[in-house]
Short mmCIF file of C-alpha atoms in Angstrom, two decimals:
data_model
loop_
_atom_site.label_atom_id
_atom_site.label_comp_id
_atom_site.label_asym_id
_atom_site.label_seq_id
_atom_site.Cartn_x
_atom_site.Cartn_y
_atom_site.Cartn_z
CA MET A 1 -3.75 17.33 4.41
CA PHE A 2 -2.11 14.43 2.58
CA SER A 3 1.45 13.88 1.42
CA VAL A 4 3.60 11.12 -0.03
CA ASP A 5 7.30 10.99 0.82
CA ILE A 6 9.35 8.71 -1.41
CA GLY A 7 12.49 6.93 -0.26
CA GLN A 8 14.75 4.51 -2.04
CA GLU A 9 16.09 1.69 0.11
CA GLU A 10 18.60 -0.96 -0.90
CA ARG A 11 15.82 -3.56 -1.20
CA GLY A 12 13.05 -1.42 -2.69
CA THR A 13 11.08 1.80 -2.77
CA VAL A 14 9.20 3.14 0.25
CA LEU A 15 6.20 5.44 -0.02
CA LEU A 16 5.34 7.10 3.29
CA LEU A 17 1.68 8.14 3.18
CA ARG A 18 0.70 10.84 5.68
CA GLY A 19 -2.68 12.32 6.49
CA GLU A 20 -6.05 11.64 4.87
CA LEU A 21 -6.19 9.55 1.71
CA ASP A 22 -9.57 10.47 0.25
CA PHE A 23 -11.28 11.73 -2.90
CA ASP A 24 -9.38 15.03 -2.88
CA SER A 25 -5.95 13.57 -2.14
CA ALA A 26 -6.00 10.29 -4.09
CA VAL A 27 -4.82 12.26 -7.13
CA GLN A 28 -1.46 12.74 -5.37
CA LEU A 29 -0.94 8.99 -5.07
CA ASP A 30 -2.01 8.60 -8.71
CA GLU A 31 0.57 11.23 -9.68
CA VAL A 32 3.32 9.26 -7.92
CA ARG A 33 2.17 6.18 -9.85
CA ARG A 34 2.28 8.03 -13.18
CA THR A 35 5.44 10.10 -12.78
CA GLY A 36 7.34 8.95 -9.70
CA PRO A 37 9.98 6.27 -9.23
CA VAL A 38 7.32 3.55 -9.44
CA SER A 39 6.13 4.69 -12.88
CA GLY A 40 8.86 2.93 -14.87
CA ASP A 41 10.42 -0.46 -14.93
CA GLY A 42 12.04 -0.38 -11.52
CA GLU A 43 13.11 -3.33 -9.45
CA GLY A 44 12.24 -4.61 -6.03
CA PRO A 45 9.10 -4.24 -3.99
CA VAL A 46 7.28 -1.02 -3.33
CA VAL A 47 6.29 -0.62 0.30
CA ALA A 48 3.49 1.77 1.21
CA ASP A 49 4.08 2.77 4.83
CA LEU A 50 0.65 3.64 6.23
CA ALA A 51 1.74 4.33 9.82
CA ALA A 52 0.99 8.05 9.46
CA LEU A 53 -2.26 7.58 7.52
CA THR A 54 -5.10 9.05 9.58
CA PHE A 55 -8.01 8.31 7.24
CA CYS A 56 -8.73 6.32 4.10
CA ASP A 57 -12.01 6.22 2.18
CA SER A 58 -13.07 4.29 -0.91
CA SER A 59 -11.26 6.74 -3.20
CA GLY A 60 -8.05 6.11 -1.27
CA VAL A 61 -8.54 2.37 -1.48
CA SER A 62 -9.11 2.70 -5.22
CA ALA A 63 -5.85 4.65 -5.57
CA LEU A 64 -4.01 1.87 -3.70
CA LEU A 65 -5.60 -0.71 -6.01
CA ARG A 66 -4.52 1.25 -9.09
CA LEU A 67 -0.97 1.34 -7.70
CA TYR A 68 -1.15 -2.40 -6.99
CA ARG A 69 -2.29 -3.18 -10.55
CA HIS A 70 0.33 -0.89 -12.05
CA LEU A 71 3.13 -2.56 -10.09
CA SER A 72 1.77 -6.05 -10.77
CA ALA A 73 1.97 -5.34 -14.49
CA GLN A 74 5.67 -4.57 -13.95
CA GLY A 75 6.19 -7.76 -11.94
CA ARG A 76 6.76 -5.77 -8.75
CA PRO A 77 4.91 -6.39 -5.50
CA LEU A 78 3.12 -3.71 -3.50
CA ARG A 79 3.46 -4.41 0.19
CA LEU A 80 1.65 -2.42 2.86
CA ALA A 81 3.29 -1.71 6.19
CA ALA A 82 1.96 -0.52 9.54
CA VAL A 83 -1.66 -0.46 8.37
CA PRO A 84 -3.91 1.33 10.90
CA ARG A 85 -6.68 -0.81 12.43
CA THR A 86 -9.42 1.22 10.78
CA VAL A 87 -7.91 0.56 7.36
CA GLN A 88 -7.30 -3.12 8.20
CA ARG A 89 -10.99 -3.38 9.05
CA LEU A 90 -11.93 -1.75 5.75
CA PHE A 91 -9.73 -4.25 3.89
CA ALA A 92 -11.28 -7.16 5.78
CA LEU A 93 -14.85 -5.99 5.08
CA THR A 94 -14.16 -5.55 1.36
CA GLY A 95 -12.02 -8.67 0.88
CA LEU A 96 -8.96 -6.59 0.03
CA ASP A 97 -7.06 -8.31 2.83
CA GLN A 98 -6.84 -11.18 0.30
CA ILE A 99 -5.25 -8.86 -2.29
CA PHE A 100 -2.85 -6.69 -0.31
CA THR A 101 0.15 -8.13 1.47
CA VAL A 102 0.36 -6.55 4.92
CA HIS A 103 3.45 -6.38 7.15
CA ALA A 104 4.00 -5.03 10.65
CA GLY A 105 6.57 -2.48 9.49
CA VAL A 106 8.68 -1.26 6.58
CA HIS A 107 11.72 -3.37 7.49
CA GLU A 108 9.63 -6.55 7.59
CA ALA A 109 8.05 -5.68 4.23
CA LEU A 110 11.42 -5.04 2.60
CA ALA A 111 12.89 -8.21 4.10
CA ALA A 112 10.00 -10.39 2.91
CA GLY A 113 12.08 -11.60 -0.01
CA PRO A 114 12.22 -11.02 -3.72
CA ALA A 115 9.23 -10.32 -5.91
CA GLY A 116 7.26 -13.49 -6.14
CA PRO A 117 3.79 -14.88 -5.67
CA ASP A 118 2.39 -11.68 -4.20
CA THR A 119 2.81 -9.94 -7.56
CA ALA A 120 0.03 -11.94 -9.19
CA PRO A 121 -3.39 -10.25 -9.06
CA GLY A 122 -5.43 -11.77 -6.26
CA ALA A 123 -2.52 -13.78 -4.90
CA GLY A 124 -1.74 -11.55 -1.94
CA ALA A 125 -2.10 -12.84 1.56
CA PRO A 126 -1.60 -11.04 4.83
CA ALA A 127 1.82 -11.59 6.33
CA ARG A 128 0.18 -11.53 9.72
CA PRO A 129 -3.29 -12.76 10.58
CA ASN A 130 -6.13 -10.26 10.73
CA ARG A 131 -7.71 -10.30 14.14
CA LYS A 132 -11.41 -9.86 14.62
CA GLU A 133 -12.20 -7.46 17.39
CA SER A 134 -15.38 -7.51 19.37
CA ALA A 135 -17.35 -4.29 19.44
#
């Protein structure tokens, strides 16, 4: 089961993603993009808190990319927080770690400063280094 809880913080909007983000559930994230508080011309960053995400497949990644593009068109950054290792690995294998800005937690993501270079498509860079793990 997947859910998105939306919170408004002083510095931006937080989306708490819980459960499995896959083909069946990606539509929920798309619905937030189309009708939620990130659909209009809001201000400040949007932080997707992935701490409670238990699974993410290519459909989930595509939904995150659609959200990223939507926000970039508004001049707002999408910052990811508390990304599980399995998802970090997926990002590294696909090169998306060069697109998404990743932070250790929500507070770090919100405190990262105003919208800036990470709003340009392809300009994202991890806020912390990705570590290669030996198998």
